[in-house]
N, C-alpha and C. Protein backbone atom coordinates (compact mmCIF):
# COMPACT_ATOMS: atom_id res chain seq x y z
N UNK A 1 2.43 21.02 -33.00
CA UNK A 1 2.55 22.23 -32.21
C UNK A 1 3.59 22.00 -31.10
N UNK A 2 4.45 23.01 -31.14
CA UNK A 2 5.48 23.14 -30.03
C UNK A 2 4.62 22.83 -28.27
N UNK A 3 5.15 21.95 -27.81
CA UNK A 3 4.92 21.56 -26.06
C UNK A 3 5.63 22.20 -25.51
N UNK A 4 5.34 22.96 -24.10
CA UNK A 4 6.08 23.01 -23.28
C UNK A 4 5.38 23.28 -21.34
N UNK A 5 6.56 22.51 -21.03
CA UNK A 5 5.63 22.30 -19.35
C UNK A 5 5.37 23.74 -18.92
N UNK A 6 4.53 23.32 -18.28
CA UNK A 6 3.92 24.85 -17.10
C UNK A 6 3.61 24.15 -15.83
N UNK A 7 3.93 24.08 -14.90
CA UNK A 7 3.82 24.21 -13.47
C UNK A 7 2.31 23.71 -13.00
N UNK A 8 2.42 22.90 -12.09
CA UNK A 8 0.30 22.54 -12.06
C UNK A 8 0.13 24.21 -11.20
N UNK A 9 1.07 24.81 -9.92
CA UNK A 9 0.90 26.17 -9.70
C UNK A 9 0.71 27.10 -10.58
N UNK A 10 0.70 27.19 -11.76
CA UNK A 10 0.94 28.39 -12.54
C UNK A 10 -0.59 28.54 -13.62
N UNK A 11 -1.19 26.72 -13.62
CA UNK A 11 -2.09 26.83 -14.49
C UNK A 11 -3.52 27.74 -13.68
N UNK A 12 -3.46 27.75 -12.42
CA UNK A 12 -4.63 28.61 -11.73
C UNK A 12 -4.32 30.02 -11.51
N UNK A 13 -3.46 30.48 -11.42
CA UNK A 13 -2.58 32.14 -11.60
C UNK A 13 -3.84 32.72 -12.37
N UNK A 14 -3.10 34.01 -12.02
CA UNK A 14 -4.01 35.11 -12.84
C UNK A 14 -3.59 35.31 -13.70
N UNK A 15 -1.98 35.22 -14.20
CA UNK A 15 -1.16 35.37 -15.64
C UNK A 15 -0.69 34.48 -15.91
N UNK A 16 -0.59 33.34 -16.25
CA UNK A 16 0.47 31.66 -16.14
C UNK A 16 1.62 32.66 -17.12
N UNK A 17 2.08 31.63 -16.70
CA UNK A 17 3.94 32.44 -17.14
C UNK A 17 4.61 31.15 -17.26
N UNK A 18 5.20 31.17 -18.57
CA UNK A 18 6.74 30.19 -18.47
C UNK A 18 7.47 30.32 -17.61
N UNK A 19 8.34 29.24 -17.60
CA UNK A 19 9.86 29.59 -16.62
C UNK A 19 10.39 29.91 -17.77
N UNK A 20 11.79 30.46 -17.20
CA UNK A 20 12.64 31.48 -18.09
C UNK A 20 13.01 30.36 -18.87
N UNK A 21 13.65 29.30 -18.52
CA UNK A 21 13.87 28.41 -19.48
C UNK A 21 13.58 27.90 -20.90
N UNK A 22 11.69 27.54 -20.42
CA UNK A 22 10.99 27.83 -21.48
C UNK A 22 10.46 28.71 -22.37
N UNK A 23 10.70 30.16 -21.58
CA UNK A 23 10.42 31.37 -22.34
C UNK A 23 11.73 31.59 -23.46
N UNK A 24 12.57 31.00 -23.07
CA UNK A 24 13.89 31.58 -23.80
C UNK A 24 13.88 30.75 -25.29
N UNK A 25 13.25 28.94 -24.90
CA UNK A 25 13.25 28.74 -25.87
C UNK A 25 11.94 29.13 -26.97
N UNK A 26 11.15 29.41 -26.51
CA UNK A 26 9.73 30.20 -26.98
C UNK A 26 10.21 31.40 -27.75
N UNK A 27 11.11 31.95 -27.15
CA UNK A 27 11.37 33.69 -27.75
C UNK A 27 12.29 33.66 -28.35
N UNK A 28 13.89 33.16 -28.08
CA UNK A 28 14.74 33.13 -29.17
C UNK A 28 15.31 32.03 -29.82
N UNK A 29 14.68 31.01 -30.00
CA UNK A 29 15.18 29.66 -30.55
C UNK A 29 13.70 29.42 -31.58
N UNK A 30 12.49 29.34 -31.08
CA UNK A 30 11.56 29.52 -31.84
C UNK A 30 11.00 30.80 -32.92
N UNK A 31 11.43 31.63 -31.97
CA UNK A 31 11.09 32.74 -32.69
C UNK A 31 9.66 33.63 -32.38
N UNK A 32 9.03 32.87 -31.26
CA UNK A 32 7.29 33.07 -31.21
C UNK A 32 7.28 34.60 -30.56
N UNK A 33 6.37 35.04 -30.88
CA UNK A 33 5.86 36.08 -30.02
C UNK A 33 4.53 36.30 -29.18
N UNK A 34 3.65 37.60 -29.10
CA UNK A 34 2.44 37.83 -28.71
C UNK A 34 1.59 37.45 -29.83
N UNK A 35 0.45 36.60 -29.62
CA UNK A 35 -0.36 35.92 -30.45
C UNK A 35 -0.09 34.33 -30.95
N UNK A 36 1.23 33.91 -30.90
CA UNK A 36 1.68 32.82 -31.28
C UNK A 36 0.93 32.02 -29.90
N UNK A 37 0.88 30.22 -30.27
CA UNK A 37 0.08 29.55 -30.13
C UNK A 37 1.10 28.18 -29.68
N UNK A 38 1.15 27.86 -28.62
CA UNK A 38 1.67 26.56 -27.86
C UNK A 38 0.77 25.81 -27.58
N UNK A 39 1.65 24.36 -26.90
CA UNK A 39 0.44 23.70 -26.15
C UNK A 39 1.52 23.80 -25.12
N UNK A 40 0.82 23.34 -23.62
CA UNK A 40 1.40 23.41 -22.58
C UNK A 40 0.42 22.26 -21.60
N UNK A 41 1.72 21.61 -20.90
CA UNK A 41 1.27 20.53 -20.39
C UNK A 41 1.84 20.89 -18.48
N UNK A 42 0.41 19.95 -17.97
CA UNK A 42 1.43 20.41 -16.24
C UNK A 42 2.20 18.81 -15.59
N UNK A 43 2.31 17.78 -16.20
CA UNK A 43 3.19 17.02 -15.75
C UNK A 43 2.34 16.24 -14.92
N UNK A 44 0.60 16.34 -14.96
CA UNK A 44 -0.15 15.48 -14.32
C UNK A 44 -1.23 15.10 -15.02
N UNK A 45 -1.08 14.98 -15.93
CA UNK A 45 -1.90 14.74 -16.83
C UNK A 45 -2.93 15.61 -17.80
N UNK A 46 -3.07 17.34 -17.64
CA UNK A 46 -3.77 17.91 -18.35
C UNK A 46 -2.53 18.70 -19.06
N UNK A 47 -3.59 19.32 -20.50
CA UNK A 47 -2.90 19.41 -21.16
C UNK A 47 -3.83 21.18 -21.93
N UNK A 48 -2.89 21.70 -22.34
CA UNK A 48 -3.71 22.96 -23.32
C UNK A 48 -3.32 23.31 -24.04
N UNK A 49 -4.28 24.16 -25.11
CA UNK A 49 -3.65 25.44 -26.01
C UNK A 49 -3.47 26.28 -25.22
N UNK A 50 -2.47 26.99 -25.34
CA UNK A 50 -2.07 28.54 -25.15
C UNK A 50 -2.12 29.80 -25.97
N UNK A 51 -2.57 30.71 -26.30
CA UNK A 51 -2.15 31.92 -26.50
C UNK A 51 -0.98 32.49 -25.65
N UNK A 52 0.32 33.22 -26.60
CA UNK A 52 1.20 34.12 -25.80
C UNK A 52 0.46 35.12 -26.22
N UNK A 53 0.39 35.88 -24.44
CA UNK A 53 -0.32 37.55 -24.33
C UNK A 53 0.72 38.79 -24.45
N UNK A 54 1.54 38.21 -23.57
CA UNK A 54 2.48 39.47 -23.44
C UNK A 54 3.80 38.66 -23.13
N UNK A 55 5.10 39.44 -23.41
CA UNK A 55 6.52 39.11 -22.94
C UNK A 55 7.14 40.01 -22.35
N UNK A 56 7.25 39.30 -20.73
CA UNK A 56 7.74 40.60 -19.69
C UNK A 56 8.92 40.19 -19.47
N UNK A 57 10.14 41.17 -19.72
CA UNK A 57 11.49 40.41 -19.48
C UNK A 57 11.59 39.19 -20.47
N UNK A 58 11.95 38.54 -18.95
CA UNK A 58 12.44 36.82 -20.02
C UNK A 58 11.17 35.75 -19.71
N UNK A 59 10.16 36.14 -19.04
CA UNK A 59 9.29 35.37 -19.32
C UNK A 59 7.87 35.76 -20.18
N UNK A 60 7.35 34.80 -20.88
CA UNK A 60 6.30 35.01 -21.33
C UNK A 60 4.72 34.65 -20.79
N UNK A 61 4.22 35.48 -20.53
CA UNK A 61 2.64 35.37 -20.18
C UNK A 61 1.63 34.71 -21.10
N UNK A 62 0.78 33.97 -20.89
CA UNK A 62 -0.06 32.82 -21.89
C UNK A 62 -1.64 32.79 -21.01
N UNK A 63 -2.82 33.03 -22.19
CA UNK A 63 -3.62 32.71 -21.73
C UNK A 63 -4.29 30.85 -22.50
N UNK A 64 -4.42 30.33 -21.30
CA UNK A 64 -4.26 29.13 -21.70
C UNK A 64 -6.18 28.72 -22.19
N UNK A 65 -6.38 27.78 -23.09
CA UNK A 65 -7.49 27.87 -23.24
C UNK A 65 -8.06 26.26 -23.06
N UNK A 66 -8.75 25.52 -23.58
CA UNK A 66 -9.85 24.23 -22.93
C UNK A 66 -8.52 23.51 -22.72
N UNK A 67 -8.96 23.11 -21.11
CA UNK A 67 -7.99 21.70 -20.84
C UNK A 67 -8.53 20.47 -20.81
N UNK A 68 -7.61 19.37 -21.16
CA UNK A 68 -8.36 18.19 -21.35
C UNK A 68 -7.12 17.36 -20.57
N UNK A 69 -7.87 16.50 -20.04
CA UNK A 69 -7.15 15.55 -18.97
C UNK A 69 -6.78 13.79 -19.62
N UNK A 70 -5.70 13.96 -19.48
CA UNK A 70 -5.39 12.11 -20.38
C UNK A 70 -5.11 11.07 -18.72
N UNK A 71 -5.86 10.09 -18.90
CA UNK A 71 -5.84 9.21 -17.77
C UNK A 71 -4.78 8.31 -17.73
N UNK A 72 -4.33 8.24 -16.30
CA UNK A 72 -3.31 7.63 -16.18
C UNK A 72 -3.13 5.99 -16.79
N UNK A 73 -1.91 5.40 -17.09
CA UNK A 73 -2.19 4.26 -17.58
C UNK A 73 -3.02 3.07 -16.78
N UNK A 74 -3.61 2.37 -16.96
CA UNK A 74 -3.72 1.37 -15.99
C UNK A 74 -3.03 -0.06 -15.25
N UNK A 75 -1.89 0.77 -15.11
CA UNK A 75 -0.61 -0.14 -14.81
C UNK A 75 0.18 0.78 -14.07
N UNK A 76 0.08 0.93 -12.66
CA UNK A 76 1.59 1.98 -12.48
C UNK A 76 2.67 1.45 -12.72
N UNK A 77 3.32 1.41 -13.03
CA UNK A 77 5.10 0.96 -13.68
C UNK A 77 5.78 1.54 -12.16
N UNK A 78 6.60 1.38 -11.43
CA UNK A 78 8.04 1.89 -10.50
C UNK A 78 9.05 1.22 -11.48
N UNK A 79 9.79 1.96 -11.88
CA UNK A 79 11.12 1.46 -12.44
C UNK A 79 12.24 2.06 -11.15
N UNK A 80 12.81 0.93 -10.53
CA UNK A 80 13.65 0.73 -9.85
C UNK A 80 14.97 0.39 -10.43
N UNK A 81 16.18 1.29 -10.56
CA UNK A 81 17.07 1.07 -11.34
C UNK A 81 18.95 1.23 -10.81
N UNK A 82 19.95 0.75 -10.63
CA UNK A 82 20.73 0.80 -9.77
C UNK A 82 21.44 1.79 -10.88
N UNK A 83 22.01 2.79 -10.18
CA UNK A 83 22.55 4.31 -11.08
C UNK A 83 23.95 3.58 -11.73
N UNK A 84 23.90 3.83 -13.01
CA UNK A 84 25.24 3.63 -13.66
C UNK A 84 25.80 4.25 -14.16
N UNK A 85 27.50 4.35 -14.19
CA UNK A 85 28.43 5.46 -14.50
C UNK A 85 28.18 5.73 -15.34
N UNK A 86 28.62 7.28 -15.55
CA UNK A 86 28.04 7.94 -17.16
C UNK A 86 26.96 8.58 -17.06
N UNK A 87 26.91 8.84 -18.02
CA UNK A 87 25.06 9.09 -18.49
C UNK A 87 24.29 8.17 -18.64
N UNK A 88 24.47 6.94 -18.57
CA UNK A 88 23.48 5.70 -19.00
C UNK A 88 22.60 6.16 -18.28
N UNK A 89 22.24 7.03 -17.06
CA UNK A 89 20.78 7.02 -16.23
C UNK A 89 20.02 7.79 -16.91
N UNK A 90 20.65 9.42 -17.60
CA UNK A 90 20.18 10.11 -18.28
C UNK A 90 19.17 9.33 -19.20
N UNK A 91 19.64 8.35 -20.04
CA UNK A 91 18.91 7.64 -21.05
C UNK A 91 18.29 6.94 -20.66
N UNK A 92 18.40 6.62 -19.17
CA UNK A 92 17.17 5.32 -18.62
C UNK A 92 15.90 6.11 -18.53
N UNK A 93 16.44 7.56 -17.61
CA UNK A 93 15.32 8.30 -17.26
C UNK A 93 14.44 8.60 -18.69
N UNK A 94 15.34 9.21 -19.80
CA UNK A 94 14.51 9.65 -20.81
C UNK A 94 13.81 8.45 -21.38
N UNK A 95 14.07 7.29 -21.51
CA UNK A 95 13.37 6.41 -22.30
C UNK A 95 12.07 5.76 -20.86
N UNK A 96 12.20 5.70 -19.77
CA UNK A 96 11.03 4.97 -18.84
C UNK A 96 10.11 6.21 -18.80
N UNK A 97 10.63 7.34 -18.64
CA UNK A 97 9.34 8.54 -18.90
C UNK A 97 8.52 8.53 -20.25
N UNK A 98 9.21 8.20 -21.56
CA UNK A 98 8.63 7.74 -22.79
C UNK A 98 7.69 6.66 -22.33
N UNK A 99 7.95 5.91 -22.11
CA UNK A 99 7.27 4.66 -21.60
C UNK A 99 6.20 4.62 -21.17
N UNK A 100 6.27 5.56 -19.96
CA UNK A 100 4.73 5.93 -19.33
C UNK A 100 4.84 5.40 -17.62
N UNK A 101 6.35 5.42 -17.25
CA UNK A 101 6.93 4.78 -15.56
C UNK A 101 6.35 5.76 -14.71
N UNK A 102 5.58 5.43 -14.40
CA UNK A 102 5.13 6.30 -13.01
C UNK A 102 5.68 6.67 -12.09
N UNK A 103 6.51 6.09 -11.32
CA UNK A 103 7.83 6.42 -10.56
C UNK A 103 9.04 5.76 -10.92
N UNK A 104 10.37 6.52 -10.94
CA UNK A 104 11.81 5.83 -11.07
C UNK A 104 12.57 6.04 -9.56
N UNK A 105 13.04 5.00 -9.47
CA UNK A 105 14.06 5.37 -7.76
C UNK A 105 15.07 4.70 -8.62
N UNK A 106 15.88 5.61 -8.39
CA UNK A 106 17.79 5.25 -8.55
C UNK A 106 17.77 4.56 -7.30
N UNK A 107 19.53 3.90 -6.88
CA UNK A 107 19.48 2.95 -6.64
C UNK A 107 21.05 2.83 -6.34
N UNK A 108 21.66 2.89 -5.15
CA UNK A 108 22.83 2.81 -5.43
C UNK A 108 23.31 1.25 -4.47
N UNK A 109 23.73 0.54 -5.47
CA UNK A 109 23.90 -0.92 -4.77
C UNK A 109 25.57 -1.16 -4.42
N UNK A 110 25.60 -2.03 -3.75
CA UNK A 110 27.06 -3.01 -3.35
C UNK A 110 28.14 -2.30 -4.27
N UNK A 111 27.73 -2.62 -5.44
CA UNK A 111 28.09 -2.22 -6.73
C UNK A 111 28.55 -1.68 -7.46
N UNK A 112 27.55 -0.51 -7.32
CA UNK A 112 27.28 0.71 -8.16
C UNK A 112 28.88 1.79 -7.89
N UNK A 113 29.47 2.21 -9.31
CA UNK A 113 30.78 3.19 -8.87
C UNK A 113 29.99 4.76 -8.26
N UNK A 114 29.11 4.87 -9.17
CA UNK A 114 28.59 6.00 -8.52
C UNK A 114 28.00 6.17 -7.03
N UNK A 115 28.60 7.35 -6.35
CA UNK A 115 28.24 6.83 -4.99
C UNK A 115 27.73 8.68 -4.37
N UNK A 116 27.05 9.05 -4.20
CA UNK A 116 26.50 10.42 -4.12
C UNK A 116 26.45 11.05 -2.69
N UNK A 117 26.72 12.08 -2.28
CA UNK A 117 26.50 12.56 -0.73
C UNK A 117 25.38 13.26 -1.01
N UNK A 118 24.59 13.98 0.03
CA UNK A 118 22.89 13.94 0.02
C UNK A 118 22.47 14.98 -1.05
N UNK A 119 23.68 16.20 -0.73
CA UNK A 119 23.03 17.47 -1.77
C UNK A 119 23.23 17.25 -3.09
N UNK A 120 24.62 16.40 -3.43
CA UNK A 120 24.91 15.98 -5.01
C UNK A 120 23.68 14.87 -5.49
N UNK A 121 22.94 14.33 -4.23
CA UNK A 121 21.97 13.54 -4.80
C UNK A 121 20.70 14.13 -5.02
N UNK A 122 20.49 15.50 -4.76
CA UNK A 122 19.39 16.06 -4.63
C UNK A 122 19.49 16.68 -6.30
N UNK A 123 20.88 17.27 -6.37
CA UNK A 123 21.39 18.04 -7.85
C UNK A 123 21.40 17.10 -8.60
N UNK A 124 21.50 16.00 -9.06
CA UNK A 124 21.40 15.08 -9.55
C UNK A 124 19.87 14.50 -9.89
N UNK A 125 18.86 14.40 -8.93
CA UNK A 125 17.50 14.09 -8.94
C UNK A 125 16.90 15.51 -10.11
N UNK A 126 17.12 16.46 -9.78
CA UNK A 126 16.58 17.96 -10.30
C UNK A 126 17.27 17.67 -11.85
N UNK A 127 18.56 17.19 -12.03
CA UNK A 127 18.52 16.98 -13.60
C UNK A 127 18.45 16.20 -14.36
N UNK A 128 17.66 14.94 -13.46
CA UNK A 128 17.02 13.94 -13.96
C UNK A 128 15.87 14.37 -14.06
N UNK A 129 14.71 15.05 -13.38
CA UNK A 129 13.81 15.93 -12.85
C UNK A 129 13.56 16.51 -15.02
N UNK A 130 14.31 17.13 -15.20
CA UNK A 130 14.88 18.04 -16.00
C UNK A 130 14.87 16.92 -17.53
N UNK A 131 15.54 16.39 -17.32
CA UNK A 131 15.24 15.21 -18.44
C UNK A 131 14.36 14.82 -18.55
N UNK A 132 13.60 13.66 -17.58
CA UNK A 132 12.04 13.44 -18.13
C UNK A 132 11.51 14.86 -18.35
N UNK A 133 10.96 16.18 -18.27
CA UNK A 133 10.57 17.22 -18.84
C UNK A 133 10.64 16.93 -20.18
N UNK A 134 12.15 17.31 -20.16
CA UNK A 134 12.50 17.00 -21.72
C UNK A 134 11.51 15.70 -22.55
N UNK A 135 11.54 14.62 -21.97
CA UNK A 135 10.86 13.79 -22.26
C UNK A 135 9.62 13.43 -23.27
N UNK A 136 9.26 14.28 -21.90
CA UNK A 136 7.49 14.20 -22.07
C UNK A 136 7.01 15.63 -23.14
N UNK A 137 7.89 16.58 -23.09
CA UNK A 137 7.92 17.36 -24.16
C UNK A 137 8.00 16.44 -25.62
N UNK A 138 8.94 15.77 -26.02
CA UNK A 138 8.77 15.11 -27.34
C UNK A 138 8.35 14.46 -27.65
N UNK A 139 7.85 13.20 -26.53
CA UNK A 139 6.85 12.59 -26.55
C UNK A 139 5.55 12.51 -26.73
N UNK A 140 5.07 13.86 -26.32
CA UNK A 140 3.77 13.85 -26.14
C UNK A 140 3.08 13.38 -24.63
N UNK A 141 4.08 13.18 -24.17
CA UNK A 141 3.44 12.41 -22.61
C UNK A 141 3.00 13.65 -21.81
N UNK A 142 2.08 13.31 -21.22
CA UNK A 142 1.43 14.54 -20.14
C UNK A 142 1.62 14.03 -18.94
N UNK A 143 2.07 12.98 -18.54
CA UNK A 143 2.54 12.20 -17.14
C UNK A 143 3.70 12.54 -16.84
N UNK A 144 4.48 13.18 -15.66
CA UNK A 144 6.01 13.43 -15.23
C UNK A 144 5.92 12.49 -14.23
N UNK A 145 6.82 11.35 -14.53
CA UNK A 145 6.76 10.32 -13.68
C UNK A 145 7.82 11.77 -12.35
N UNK A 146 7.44 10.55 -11.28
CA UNK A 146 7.82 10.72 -9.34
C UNK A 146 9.62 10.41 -9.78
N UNK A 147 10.50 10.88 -9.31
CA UNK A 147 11.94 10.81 -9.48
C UNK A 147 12.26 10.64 -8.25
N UNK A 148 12.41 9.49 -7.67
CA UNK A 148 12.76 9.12 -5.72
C UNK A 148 14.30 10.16 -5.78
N UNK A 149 14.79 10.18 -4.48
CA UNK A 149 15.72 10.64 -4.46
C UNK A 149 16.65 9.44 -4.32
N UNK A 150 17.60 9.03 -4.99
CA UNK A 150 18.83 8.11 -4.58
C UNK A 150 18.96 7.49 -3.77
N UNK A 151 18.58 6.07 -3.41
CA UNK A 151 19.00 5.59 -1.84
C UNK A 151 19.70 3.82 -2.33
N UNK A 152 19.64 3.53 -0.90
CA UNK A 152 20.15 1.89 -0.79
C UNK A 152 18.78 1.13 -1.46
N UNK A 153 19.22 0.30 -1.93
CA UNK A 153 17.85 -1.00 -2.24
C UNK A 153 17.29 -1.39 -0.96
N UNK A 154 17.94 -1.08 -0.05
CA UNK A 154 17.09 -1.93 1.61
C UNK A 154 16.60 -0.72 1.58
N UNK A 155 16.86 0.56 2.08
CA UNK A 155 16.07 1.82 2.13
C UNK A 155 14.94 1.77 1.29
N UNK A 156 14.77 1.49 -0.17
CA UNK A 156 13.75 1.72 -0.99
C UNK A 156 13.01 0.34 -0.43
N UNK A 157 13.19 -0.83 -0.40
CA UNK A 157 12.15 -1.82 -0.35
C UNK A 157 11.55 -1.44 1.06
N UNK A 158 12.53 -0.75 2.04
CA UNK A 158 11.82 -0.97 3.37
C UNK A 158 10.48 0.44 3.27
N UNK A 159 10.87 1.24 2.45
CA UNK A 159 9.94 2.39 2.17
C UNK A 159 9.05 1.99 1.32
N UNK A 160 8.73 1.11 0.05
CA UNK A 160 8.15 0.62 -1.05
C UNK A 160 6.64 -0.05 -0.57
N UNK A 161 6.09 0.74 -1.61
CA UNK A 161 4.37 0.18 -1.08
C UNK A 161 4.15 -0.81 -1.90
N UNK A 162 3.35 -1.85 -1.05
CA UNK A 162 3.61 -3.29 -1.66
C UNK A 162 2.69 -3.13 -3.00
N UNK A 163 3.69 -3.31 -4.17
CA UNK A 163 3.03 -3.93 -5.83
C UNK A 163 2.30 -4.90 -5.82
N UNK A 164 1.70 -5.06 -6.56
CA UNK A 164 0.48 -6.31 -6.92
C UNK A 164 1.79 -7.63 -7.37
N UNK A 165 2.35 -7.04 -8.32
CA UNK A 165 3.46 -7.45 -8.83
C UNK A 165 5.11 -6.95 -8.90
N UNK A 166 5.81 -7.39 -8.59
CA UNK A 166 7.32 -7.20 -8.34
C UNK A 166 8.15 -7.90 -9.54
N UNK A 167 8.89 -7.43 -10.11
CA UNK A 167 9.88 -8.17 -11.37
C UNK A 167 11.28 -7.93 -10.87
N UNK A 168 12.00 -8.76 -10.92
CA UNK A 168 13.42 -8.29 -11.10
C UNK A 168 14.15 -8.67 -12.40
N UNK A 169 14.96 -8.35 -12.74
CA UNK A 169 15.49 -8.30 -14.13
C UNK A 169 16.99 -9.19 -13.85
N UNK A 170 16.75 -10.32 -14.50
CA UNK A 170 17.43 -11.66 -14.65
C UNK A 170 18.62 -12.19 -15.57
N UNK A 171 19.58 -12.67 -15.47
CA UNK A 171 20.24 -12.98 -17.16
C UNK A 171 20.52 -14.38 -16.56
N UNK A 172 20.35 -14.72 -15.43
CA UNK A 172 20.48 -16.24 -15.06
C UNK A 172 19.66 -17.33 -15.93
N UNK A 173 20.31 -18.58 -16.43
CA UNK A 173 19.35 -19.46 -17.27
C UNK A 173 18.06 -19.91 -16.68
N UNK A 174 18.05 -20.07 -15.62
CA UNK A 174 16.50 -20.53 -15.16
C UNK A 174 15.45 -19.31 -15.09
N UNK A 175 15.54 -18.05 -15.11
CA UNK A 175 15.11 -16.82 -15.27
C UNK A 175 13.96 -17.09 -15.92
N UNK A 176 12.72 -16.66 -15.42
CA UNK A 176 11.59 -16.64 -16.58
C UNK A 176 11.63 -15.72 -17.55
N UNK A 177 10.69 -16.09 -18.52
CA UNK A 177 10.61 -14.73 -19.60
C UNK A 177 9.39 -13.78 -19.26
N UNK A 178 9.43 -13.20 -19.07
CA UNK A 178 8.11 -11.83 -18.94
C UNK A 178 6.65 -12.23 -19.56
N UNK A 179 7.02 -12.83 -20.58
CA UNK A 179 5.43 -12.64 -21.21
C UNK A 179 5.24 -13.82 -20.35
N UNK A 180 6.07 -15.34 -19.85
CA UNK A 180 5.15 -16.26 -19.20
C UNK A 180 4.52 -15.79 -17.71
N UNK A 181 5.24 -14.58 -17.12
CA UNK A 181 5.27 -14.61 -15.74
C UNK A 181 3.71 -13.48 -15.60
N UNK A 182 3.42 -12.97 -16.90
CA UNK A 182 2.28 -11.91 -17.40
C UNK A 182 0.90 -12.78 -17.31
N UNK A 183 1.42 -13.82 -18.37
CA UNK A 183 0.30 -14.87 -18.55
C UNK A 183 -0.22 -15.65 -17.56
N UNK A 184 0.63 -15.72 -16.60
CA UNK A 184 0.14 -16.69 -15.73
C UNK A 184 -0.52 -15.96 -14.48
N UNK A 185 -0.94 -15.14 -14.85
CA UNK A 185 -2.10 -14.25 -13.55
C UNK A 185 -2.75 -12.75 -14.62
N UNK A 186 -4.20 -12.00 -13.57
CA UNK A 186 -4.64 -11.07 -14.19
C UNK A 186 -3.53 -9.66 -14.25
N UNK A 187 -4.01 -9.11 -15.05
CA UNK A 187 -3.34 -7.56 -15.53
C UNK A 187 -2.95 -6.81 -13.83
N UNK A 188 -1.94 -6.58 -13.78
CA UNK A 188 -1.93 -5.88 -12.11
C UNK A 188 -1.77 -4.20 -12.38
N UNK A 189 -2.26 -3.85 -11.31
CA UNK A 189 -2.59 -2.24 -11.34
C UNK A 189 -1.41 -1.78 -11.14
N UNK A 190 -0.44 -2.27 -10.34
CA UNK A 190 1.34 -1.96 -10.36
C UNK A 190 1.84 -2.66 -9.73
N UNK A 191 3.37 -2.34 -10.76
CA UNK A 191 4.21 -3.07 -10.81
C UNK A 191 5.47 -2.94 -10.54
C-alpha cells in the first residue's frame, strides 16, 4: 500500500488533509480518488490506514482509521556528518534515515568546499527535511530522524548531549574496527 506522511498536527484535526504535495501525488500520478485507501505515517512513530473522503482543490481529505505505534530503536544513532560537495549529502541523508539515525547534524569543517550563509542553510536543512520524507516513505520507516541545522563541529560538540558512546570514523592504521570497540562494553542507548 502506497505511504504517505501527514503532519503529527493534522492527525488530531477534524478533517486530516494531505499537503498539496502529497495530494498531487495521490490524485494525478496515482490516480486515487474518494474511497481509495493509503497508509499514512506522522514521522514519530505512528502509523495508519486511511480512507480518502473528499478532494477539495488540491488537497485531499482522509479519514484515518486504527493507529499503531512502532517503538523507537533501542539505540539512538546521531549521525554527525561534514557536508560534501554535490549531492553526496542528499544520499547520506536518504540512506541514515533508512537506517533508523535518530538525529543527523551536517557539519561544515576546516575543509568542507561547501560553506552556507544562515538562510541558504535553513533552505538546504528543509530539502534534506524533504528527502528523509522521501525516505521513510519507501522504506517503511515511521521515524523522521531530527535534521540539526548546519554548524561548526565546535558549535555541535559544545551543544551535543553527552552519548553513552561516541565513534569517529577512521582510515588511519591503528584505527579500531567497530565490531571490537562494540564488544568490548554493554549495548549503549546512544551513540
Amino acid at each position: 500500500m502506497h505511504r504517505f506522511y501527514l503532519p503529527p498536527n493534522e492527525w488530531n484535526s477534524a478533517s486530516p488533509a494531505l499537503d498539496e504535495g502529497e495530494s498531487h501525488h495521490v490524485l494525478d500520478v496515482l490516480r486515487f480518488g474518494a474511497g481509495d485507501h493509503v497508509t499514512v505515517f506522522d514521522g514519530e512513530g505512528a502509523e495508519a490506514r486511511a480512507d480518502i473522503t473528499t478532494v477539495e482543490g488540491k488537497r485531499i481529505q482522509l479519514r484515518i482509521g486504527q493507529k499503531t505505534k512502532s517503538q523507537p530503536l533501542p539505540c539512538a544513532i546521531t549521525l554527525a556528518q561534514a557536508v560534501p560537495k554535490g549531492k553526496s549529502m542528499d544520499f547520506i541523508i536518504q540512506k541514515a534515515t533508512e537506517l533508523g539515525a535518530t538525529r543527523i547534524a551536517p557539519l561544515f569543517s576546516d575543509r568542507t568546499v561547501v560553506q552556507l550563509d544562515a538562510s541558504d542553510a535553513e533552505k538546504k536543512r528543509e530539502k534534506w527535511r524533504e528527502i528523509a520524507i522521501e525516505a521513510c516513505k519507501q522504506c517503511g520507516q515511521n521515524r523522521l530522524p531530527e535534521i540539526a541545522v548546519p554548524r561548526k563541529p565546535k558549535a555541535f560538540f559544545e551543544k551535543q548531549e553527552q552519548s553513552e558512546l561516541m565513534l569517529i570514523a577512521s582510515l588511519q592504521p591503528d584505527a579500531r574496527r567497530i565490531k571490537s570497540v562494540l564488544a568490548d562494553q554493554p549495548a549503549p542507548r546512544s551513540v
